[in-house]
């Protein structure tokens, strides 16, 4: 065991089951370990390094801002935060943005917006948030309560009250749940990521959005993983032709620095007022400057490339030896393999490709600009790792 591995094992809290490699550096979609071995990065730090490792444009934006001012708190105006908020609104038609530092923190804010809206509009007893079974919304006690997977809850009860779960793609069950509770919001991932890369059925998403609108129930779409170009649209909800009231996002938004955002539609843009919410690091100038360089480059041309490269992956892997099914959209792909997913990921790593898992699937979240030749190389390795 190397020195760093043993120090980490002794001093870093044991919440992660790390693979036995130490990454030292990289460029774009290629990373190297401390033995000098090269890997193609098909996981991007769980969908975070949207334009790859040490991407020049992102790095320049970050370094430029670092040499001006790295943090000022939200007591003052700073340019990157304001510009990023405007850019996100222009790209989505949303009206205002709240910035935090992570996906869970974005979801906490989204939930607060929904509860305050419902309290103001319908009464304080309208606090129930409906989420879907098999969902994932984060690790804080409130976002754990939102997460519809019991095994995450077990040892941490009592969780924040007021959350109920209903099966995905069962619209009648959702309506029943909404009617038997005083419902503030419905919260969905358009593609359940941690749950196994499972896109919701389009009909269910549309009916849910319509039902929420008709009943003045806030529709929150959790785009922490699916957002920022990942699915071949700027946000995954755009694949479904719906208009959420609140969108939470994080992961790929910052290109590698911590940032989370909550996009607020016109209906809810003024729900939170002075003192209702805050975050010391929220809208940090360096994270925001990096995020601007990411969001500016997610244009129609890039999204079309994501879609066509995604089709390549689907075409290559669907029906391949040892592959049972391929799910997902754009560059958020789940592969149901005949071998256990963990074994496939291990074989890929040995052969120089880093992949993720999601439940029983192998999960791919490559960088949005992965070059075609590198993608082909990675897919060939994945294919042979899946083969019986
Ligand atoms: C990763 C993820 C989160 C949690 O994000 P953190 O930044 O780890 O807090 C929440 N929702 C979804 C859908 C995610 O994929």
Short mmCIF file of C-alpha atoms and ligand atoms in Angstrom, two decimals:
data_model
loop_
_atom_site.label_atom_id
_atom_site.label_comp_id
_atom_site.label_asym_id
_atom_site.label_seq_id
_atom_site.Cartn_x
_atom_site.Cartn_y
_atom_site.Cartn_z
CA UNK A 1 0.00 0.00 0.00
CA UNK A 2 1.39 3.43 -0.91
CA UNK A 3 2.03 6.10 1.66
CA UNK A 4 -0.90 8.28 0.51
CA UNK A 5 -3.32 5.36 0.51
CA UNK A 6 -2.36 4.42 4.05
CA UNK A 7 -2.56 8.03 5.32
CA UNK A 8 -5.99 8.38 3.69
CA UNK A 9 -7.19 5.12 5.22
CA UNK A 10 -6.03 6.23 8.66
CA UNK A 11 -7.16 9.87 8.65
CA UNK A 12 -10.05 10.33 6.20
CA UNK A 13 -13.48 9.28 7.48
CA UNK A 14 -14.29 5.91 6.02
CA UNK A 15 -17.41 6.87 4.07
CA UNK A 16 -15.95 5.97 0.67
CA UNK A 17 -14.89 2.60 -0.69
CA UNK A 18 -12.12 3.95 -2.93
CA UNK A 19 -10.61 2.02 -5.86
CA UNK A 20 -6.94 1.21 -5.26
CA UNK A 21 -5.52 3.89 -7.58
CA UNK A 22 -4.23 7.40 -6.86
CA UNK A 23 -5.00 9.94 -9.57
CA UNK A 24 -2.30 12.55 -9.98
CA UNK A 25 -3.29 14.65 -13.01
CA UNK A 26 -5.02 14.67 -16.36
CA UNK A 27 -6.12 16.59 -19.41
CA UNK A 28 -9.54 16.51 -21.03
CA UNK A 29 -10.86 12.94 -20.93
CA UNK A 30 -7.53 11.36 -19.98
CA UNK A 31 -6.22 11.00 -16.43
CA UNK A 32 -3.06 9.43 -15.04
CA UNK A 33 -2.37 7.63 -11.79
CA UNK A 34 0.79 8.00 -9.73
CA UNK A 35 2.31 4.96 -11.53
CA UNK A 36 1.92 6.82 -14.82
CA UNK A 37 -0.92 4.59 -16.07
CA UNK A 38 -3.37 6.34 -18.41
CA UNK A 39 -7.16 6.05 -18.04
CA UNK A 40 -10.03 7.36 -20.13
CA UNK A 41 -12.39 9.14 -17.76
CA UNK A 42 -15.97 7.98 -18.43
CA UNK A 43 -17.17 9.09 -14.98
CA UNK A 44 -16.02 12.75 -14.82
CA UNK A 45 -16.01 12.79 -11.03
CA UNK A 46 -19.72 11.74 -11.10
CA UNK A 47 -20.77 14.12 -13.84
CA UNK A 48 -18.83 17.12 -12.55
CA UNK A 49 -15.92 17.91 -14.88
CA UNK A 50 -18.28 18.80 -17.73
CA UNK A 51 -15.51 19.80 -20.16
CA UNK A 52 -12.92 17.37 -18.83
CA UNK A 53 -9.92 17.66 -16.55
CA UNK A 54 -7.97 20.94 -16.43
CA UNK A 55 -9.94 22.29 -19.39
CA UNK A 56 -8.12 25.44 -20.60
CA UNK A 57 -11.09 27.77 -20.95
CA UNK A 58 -12.48 26.83 -17.55
CA UNK A 59 -9.04 27.01 -15.93
CA UNK A 60 -8.37 30.48 -17.40
CA UNK A 61 -11.73 31.76 -16.15
CA UNK A 62 -11.02 30.38 -12.67
CA UNK A 63 -7.41 31.62 -12.49
CA UNK A 64 -8.39 35.09 -13.77
CA UNK A 65 -11.02 35.39 -11.08
CA UNK A 66 -8.68 33.97 -8.40
CA UNK A 67 -6.24 36.77 -9.02
CA UNK A 68 -9.00 39.40 -8.65
CA UNK A 69 -11.03 38.30 -5.62
CA UNK A 70 -11.72 34.77 -4.40
CA UNK A 71 -14.57 35.48 -1.96
CA UNK A 72 -16.49 38.48 -0.64
CA UNK A 73 -19.66 37.02 0.99
CA UNK A 74 -23.15 37.91 -0.09
CA UNK A 75 -23.00 41.29 1.65
CA UNK A 76 -21.66 42.82 -1.58
CA UNK A 77 -22.25 42.61 -5.32
CA UNK A 78 -19.73 40.63 -7.37
CA UNK A 79 -19.76 40.28 -11.15
CA UNK A 80 -19.50 36.50 -11.74
CA UNK A 81 -22.51 35.63 -9.57
CA UNK A 82 -24.75 38.21 -11.27
CA UNK A 83 -23.58 37.25 -14.76
CA UNK A 84 -24.06 33.53 -14.10
CA UNK A 85 -27.60 34.09 -12.80
CA UNK A 86 -28.49 36.12 -15.92
CA UNK A 87 -26.96 33.50 -18.21
CA UNK A 88 -28.88 30.64 -16.54
CA UNK A 89 -32.15 32.58 -16.80
CA UNK A 90 -31.53 33.41 -20.47
CA UNK A 91 -30.82 29.74 -21.25
CA UNK A 92 -33.95 28.46 -19.50
CA UNK A 93 -36.59 31.17 -19.35
CA UNK A 94 -36.49 31.00 -15.57
CA UNK A 95 -36.57 34.29 -13.63
CA UNK A 96 -34.20 34.23 -10.65
CA UNK A 97 -31.43 32.05 -9.21
CA UNK A 98 -30.31 31.16 -5.69
CA UNK A 99 -26.73 29.88 -5.39
CA UNK A 100 -25.41 27.32 -2.91
CA UNK A 101 -22.55 24.83 -2.98
CA UNK A 102 -23.90 21.36 -3.69
CA UNK A 103 -26.80 19.34 -4.96
CA UNK A 104 -28.19 18.62 -1.53
CA UNK A 105 -28.01 22.30 -0.61
CA UNK A 106 -29.81 23.23 -3.84
CA UNK A 107 -32.56 20.74 -3.03
CA UNK A 108 -32.87 22.09 0.53
CA UNK A 109 -33.52 25.53 -0.96
CA UNK A 110 -35.99 24.15 -3.52
CA UNK A 111 -37.93 22.50 -0.68
CA UNK A 112 -37.93 25.71 1.37
CA UNK A 113 -39.27 27.66 -1.62
CA UNK A 114 -42.07 25.14 -2.11
CA UNK A 115 -43.02 25.07 1.59
CA UNK A 116 -43.04 28.87 1.89
CA UNK A 117 -45.07 29.27 -1.31
CA UNK A 118 -47.64 26.78 -0.07
CA UNK A 119 -47.70 28.27 3.45
CA UNK A 120 -48.32 31.77 2.04
CA UNK A 121 -50.85 30.61 -0.53
CA UNK A 122 -52.74 27.72 1.12
CA UNK A 123 -51.71 27.60 4.77
CA UNK A 124 -48.90 26.31 6.94
CA UNK A 125 -50.32 22.79 7.05
CA UNK A 126 -49.68 22.40 3.29
CA UNK A 127 -46.13 21.17 3.75
CA UNK A 128 -46.06 17.69 2.21
CA UNK A 129 -43.47 17.07 -0.49
CA UNK A 130 -44.13 14.09 -2.77
CA UNK A 131 -41.10 12.35 -4.25
CA UNK A 132 -40.72 9.11 -6.18
CA UNK A 133 -39.67 5.69 -5.00
CA UNK A 134 -36.09 4.86 -5.99
CA UNK A 135 -35.22 8.59 -6.20
CA UNK A 136 -32.05 10.21 -4.90
CA UNK A 137 -31.99 13.81 -3.69
CA UNK A 138 -28.97 14.05 -1.37
CA UNK A 139 -27.44 13.21 2.00
CA UNK A 140 -28.61 15.92 4.40
CA UNK A 141 -31.37 14.84 6.75
CA UNK A 142 -34.03 16.65 4.71
CA UNK A 143 -32.82 15.49 1.31
CA UNK A 144 -32.49 11.96 2.74
CA UNK A 145 -36.14 12.22 3.73
CA UNK A 146 -36.84 13.20 0.11
CA UNK A 147 -34.80 10.26 -1.20
CA UNK A 148 -37.17 7.36 -1.89
CA UNK A 149 -34.76 4.57 -0.94
CA UNK A 150 -35.21 3.16 2.55
CA UNK A 151 -31.68 1.80 2.91
CA UNK A 152 -30.29 5.35 3.01
CA UNK A 153 -32.65 6.22 5.88
CA UNK A 154 -32.31 3.36 8.30
CA UNK A 155 -29.66 4.56 10.74
CA UNK A 156 -30.47 8.26 10.71
CA UNK A 157 -34.06 8.58 11.88
CA UNK A 158 -35.92 10.70 12.70
CA UNK A 159 -35.61 12.46 9.36
CA UNK A 160 -37.35 15.72 8.46
CA UNK A 161 -41.09 15.01 8.46
CA UNK A 162 -43.46 15.81 5.61
CA UNK A 163 -42.13 13.62 2.80
CA UNK A 164 -44.07 10.84 1.09
CA UNK A 165 -42.96 8.58 -1.74
CA UNK A 166 -45.02 7.24 -4.61
CA UNK A 167 -44.04 4.79 -7.40
CA UNK A 168 -42.44 6.25 -10.53
CA UNK A 169 -44.59 6.22 -13.69
CA UNK A 170 -47.85 5.57 -11.79
CA UNK A 171 -49.83 8.75 -12.32
CA UNK A 172 -52.99 7.51 -10.57
CA UNK A 173 -50.98 6.64 -7.44
CA UNK A 174 -49.38 10.09 -7.54
CA UNK A 175 -52.77 11.82 -7.70
CA UNK A 176 -54.04 9.67 -4.83
CA UNK A 177 -51.00 10.59 -2.74
CA UNK A 178 -51.37 14.28 -3.60
CA UNK A 179 -55.07 14.22 -2.65
CA UNK A 180 -54.60 12.38 0.61
CA UNK A 181 -51.99 14.87 1.83
CA UNK A 182 -51.83 18.64 2.07
CA UNK A 183 -49.31 18.83 -0.73
CA UNK A 184 -46.83 21.66 -1.27
CA UNK A 185 -44.70 20.14 -4.01
CA UNK A 186 -43.93 17.20 -6.25
CA UNK A 187 -40.23 16.60 -6.77
CA UNK A 188 -38.82 14.42 -9.55
CA UNK A 189 -35.62 13.50 -11.36
CA UNK A 190 -36.46 13.18 -15.07
CA UNK A 191 -33.86 10.41 -15.17
CA UNK A 192 -33.27 8.64 -11.88
CA UNK A 193 -29.50 8.66 -11.72
CA UNK A 194 -28.34 6.93 -8.54
CA UNK A 195 -31.47 4.78 -8.85
CA UNK A 196 -30.05 3.09 -11.96
CA UNK A 197 -30.19 5.57 -14.88
CA UNK A 198 -33.93 5.17 -15.38
CA UNK A 199 -35.69 7.83 -17.48
CA UNK A 200 -39.26 8.51 -16.38
CA UNK A 201 -41.95 7.80 -18.95
CA UNK A 202 -42.72 10.93 -20.99
CA UNK A 203 -46.46 10.57 -20.46
CA UNK A 204 -46.04 10.38 -16.67
CA UNK A 205 -43.81 13.47 -16.62
CA UNK A 206 -46.25 15.49 -18.76
CA UNK A 207 -49.33 14.46 -16.76
CA UNK A 208 -47.52 15.17 -13.48
CA UNK A 209 -46.52 18.64 -14.65
CA UNK A 210 -50.05 19.38 -15.80
CA UNK A 211 -51.59 18.10 -12.57
CA UNK A 212 -49.17 20.18 -10.48
CA UNK A 213 -49.97 23.32 -12.49
CA UNK A 214 -53.76 22.79 -12.26
CA UNK A 215 -53.60 22.31 -8.50
CA UNK A 216 -51.07 25.04 -7.74
CA UNK A 217 -48.62 22.43 -6.45
CA UNK A 218 -44.98 23.37 -6.96
CA UNK A 219 -43.15 21.13 -9.44
CA UNK A 220 -39.49 20.76 -8.48
CA UNK A 221 -37.21 19.05 -10.99
CA UNK A 222 -33.95 17.81 -9.48
CA UNK A 223 -31.41 18.37 -12.25
CA UNK A 224 -28.35 17.93 -10.07
CA UNK A 225 -27.09 15.08 -12.24
CA UNK A 226 -29.18 15.48 -15.42
CA UNK A 227 -28.57 19.21 -15.83
CA UNK A 228 -26.16 21.40 -17.77
CA UNK A 229 -26.09 19.55 -21.07
CA UNK A 230 -25.76 16.03 -19.64
CA UNK A 231 -28.82 14.57 -21.43
CA UNK A 232 -28.34 16.37 -24.74
CA UNK A 233 -30.53 19.32 -23.70
CA UNK A 234 -29.52 22.19 -21.42
CA UNK A 235 -31.77 20.65 -18.74
CA UNK A 236 -33.38 17.20 -18.89
CA UNK A 237 -36.91 18.58 -18.40
CA UNK A 238 -36.56 20.16 -21.87
CA UNK A 239 -36.62 16.65 -23.35
CA UNK A 240 -40.16 16.31 -21.95
CA UNK A 241 -41.63 19.66 -23.01
CA UNK A 242 -42.57 20.70 -19.45
CA UNK A 243 -42.03 23.89 -17.46
CA UNK A 244 -41.05 23.28 -13.84
CA UNK A 245 -41.58 25.90 -11.13
CA UNK A 246 -38.24 25.16 -9.50
CA UNK A 247 -35.11 23.49 -10.90
CA UNK A 248 -32.20 22.46 -8.69
CA UNK A 249 -28.79 21.74 -10.17
CA UNK A 250 -25.14 21.29 -9.19
CA UNK A 251 -22.57 18.62 -10.26
CA UNK A 252 -21.58 19.62 -13.84
CA UNK A 253 -22.56 23.28 -13.42
CA UNK A 254 -19.23 24.31 -11.92
CA UNK A 255 -17.02 22.20 -14.18
CA UNK A 256 -15.18 20.91 -11.11
CA UNK A 257 -15.59 23.51 -8.38
CA UNK A 258 -18.42 23.29 -5.83
CA UNK A 259 -21.56 25.17 -6.80
CA UNK A 260 -25.26 24.49 -6.66
CA UNK A 261 -28.11 26.55 -8.06
CA UNK A 262 -31.87 26.77 -7.76
CA UNK A 263 -33.64 28.24 -10.76
CA UNK A 264 -36.92 29.93 -9.88
CA UNK A 265 -39.75 30.49 -12.34
CA UNK A 266 -41.70 33.72 -12.48
CA UNK A 267 -44.35 32.24 -10.16
CA UNK A 268 -41.92 31.65 -7.29
CA UNK A 269 -39.15 34.15 -7.99
CA UNK A 270 -40.00 36.34 -5.01
CA UNK A 271 -41.06 33.66 -2.53
CA UNK A 272 -37.80 33.93 -0.61
CA UNK A 273 -37.15 37.42 0.71
CA UNK A 274 -34.47 39.02 2.89
CA UNK A 275 -33.35 36.64 5.62
CA UNK A 276 -35.42 33.67 4.44
CA UNK A 277 -32.39 31.77 3.18
CA UNK A 278 -28.67 32.18 2.61
CA UNK A 279 -25.30 30.53 2.13
CA UNK A 280 -21.88 31.91 3.08
CA UNK A 281 -20.15 30.55 -0.01
CA UNK A 282 -23.20 30.78 -2.31
CA UNK A 283 -22.35 32.53 -5.58
CA UNK A 284 -18.65 32.43 -4.77
CA UNK A 285 -16.83 34.44 -7.50
CA UNK A 286 -14.35 31.70 -8.45
CA UNK A 287 -16.94 28.91 -8.70
CA UNK A 288 -19.26 31.28 -10.57
CA UNK A 289 -16.56 32.37 -13.03
CA UNK A 290 -15.82 28.70 -13.77
CA UNK A 291 -19.52 27.97 -14.15
CA UNK A 292 -19.96 30.84 -16.65
CA UNK A 293 -17.27 29.29 -18.87
CA UNK A 294 -19.19 26.00 -18.74
CA UNK A 295 -22.73 27.31 -19.27
CA UNK A 296 -21.66 29.68 -22.11
CA UNK A 297 -20.35 26.73 -24.10
CA UNK A 298 -23.44 24.52 -23.77
CA UNK A 299 -24.95 25.58 -27.10
CA UNK A 300 -26.94 23.83 -29.82
CA UNK A 301 -23.78 22.64 -31.57
CA UNK A 302 -22.38 21.00 -28.45
CA UNK A 303 -25.75 19.46 -27.57
CA UNK A 304 -26.06 18.01 -31.09
CA UNK A 305 -22.60 16.45 -30.67
CA UNK A 306 -23.61 14.97 -27.30
CA UNK A 307 -26.68 13.44 -28.96
CA UNK A 308 -24.79 11.96 -31.89
CA UNK A 309 -21.97 10.57 -29.73
CA UNK A 310 -24.63 9.17 -27.39
CA UNK A 311 -26.24 7.40 -30.33
CA UNK A 312 -22.85 5.89 -31.14
CA UNK A 313 -22.61 4.47 -27.59
CA UNK A 314 -26.19 3.12 -27.71
CA UNK A 315 -25.61 1.55 -31.15
CA UNK A 316 -22.35 -0.08 -30.12
CA UNK A 317 -23.54 -1.47 -26.79
CA UNK A 318 -27.18 -2.41 -27.48
CA UNK A 319 -27.28 -6.14 -28.14
CA UNK A 320 -23.52 -6.53 -27.60
CA UNK A 321 -22.21 -9.72 -26.01
CA UNK A 322 -22.93 -9.63 -22.26
CA UNK A 323 -25.15 -6.51 -22.47
CA UNK A 324 -28.80 -6.95 -21.49
CA UNK A 325 -30.01 -3.37 -21.95
CA UNK A 326 -28.83 0.21 -22.35
CA UNK A 327 -30.78 3.05 -20.72
CA UNK A 328 -30.51 6.81 -20.31
CA UNK A 329 -30.26 9.85 -22.54
CA UNK A 330 -27.37 11.82 -24.01
CA UNK A 331 -24.25 11.33 -21.94
CA UNK A 332 -26.07 9.79 -18.99
CA UNK A 333 -26.01 6.10 -19.80
CA UNK A 334 -26.73 2.94 -17.82
CA UNK A 335 -25.65 -0.49 -19.04
CA UNK A 336 -27.34 -3.60 -17.61
CA UNK A 337 -24.69 -6.25 -17.95
CA UNK A 338 -24.91 -10.02 -17.57
CA UNK A 339 -21.84 -9.98 -15.30
CA UNK A 340 -22.14 -8.01 -12.03
CA UNK A 341 -21.64 -4.30 -12.80
CA UNK A 342 -18.82 -4.08 -10.25
CA UNK A 343 -16.85 -6.78 -12.08
CA UNK A 344 -17.23 -4.95 -15.39
CA UNK A 345 -16.09 -1.66 -13.84
CA UNK A 346 -13.05 -3.42 -12.36
CA UNK A 347 -12.13 -5.00 -15.70
CA UNK A 348 -12.53 -1.60 -17.42
CA UNK A 349 -10.23 0.01 -14.87
CA UNK A 350 -7.58 -2.65 -15.39
CA UNK A 351 -7.80 -1.90 -19.11
CA UNK A 352 -7.56 1.89 -18.69
CA UNK A 353 -11.18 3.08 -18.58
CA UNK A 354 -12.86 4.60 -15.50
CA UNK A 355 -16.62 3.91 -15.29
CA UNK A 356 -19.21 4.27 -12.53
CA UNK A 357 -21.99 2.07 -11.26
CA UNK A 358 -25.60 2.97 -10.42
CA UNK A 359 -27.37 0.16 -8.57
CA UNK A 360 -27.04 -2.89 -10.84
CA UNK A 361 -25.86 -0.89 -13.88
CA UNK A 362 -22.54 0.28 -15.25
CA UNK A 363 -22.96 4.06 -15.54
CA UNK A 364 -21.23 6.34 -18.04
CA UNK A 365 -21.07 10.13 -17.61
CA UNK A 366 -18.31 11.22 -20.03
CA UNK A 367 -17.29 14.83 -20.53
CA UNK A 368 -19.57 16.74 -22.90
CA UNK A 369 -16.66 17.38 -25.30
CA UNK A 370 -14.99 13.95 -25.24
CA UNK A 371 -13.18 13.53 -28.58
CA UNK A 372 -14.64 10.82 -30.85
CA UNK A 373 -11.40 8.82 -31.10
CA UNK A 374 -11.07 8.59 -27.30
CA UNK A 375 -14.75 7.70 -26.96
CA UNK A 376 -14.34 4.87 -29.49
CA UNK A 377 -11.35 3.56 -27.58
CA UNK A 378 -13.32 3.58 -24.30
CA UNK A 379 -16.40 1.92 -25.80
CA UNK A 380 -14.23 -0.90 -27.23
CA UNK A 381 -12.79 -1.55 -23.76
CA UNK A 382 -16.23 -1.46 -22.13
CA UNK A 383 -17.61 -3.84 -24.78
CA UNK A 384 -14.91 -6.40 -24.21
CA UNK A 385 -15.30 -6.09 -20.42
CA UNK A 386 -19.03 -6.86 -20.76
CA UNK A 387 -18.49 -9.86 -23.05
CA UNK A 388 -18.95 -13.27 -21.44
C1 LIG B 1 -25.64 13.83 -6.69
C2 LIG B 1 -27.07 14.14 -6.55
C3 LIG B 1 -27.54 14.91 -5.46
C4 LIG B 1 -26.65 15.34 -4.32
O1 LIG B 1 -25.66 16.23 -4.74
P1 LIG B 1 -24.45 16.61 -3.73
O2 LIG B 1 -23.70 17.66 -4.49
O3 LIG B 1 -23.67 15.36 -3.50
O4 LIG B 1 -25.07 17.12 -2.50
C5 LIG B 1 -28.88 15.24 -5.44
N1 LIG B 1 -29.72 14.86 -6.42
C6 LIG B 1 -29.30 14.12 -7.47
C7 LIG B 1 -30.28 13.74 -8.53
C8 LIG B 1 -27.96 13.74 -7.56
O5 LIG B 1 -27.57 12.99 -8.60
#
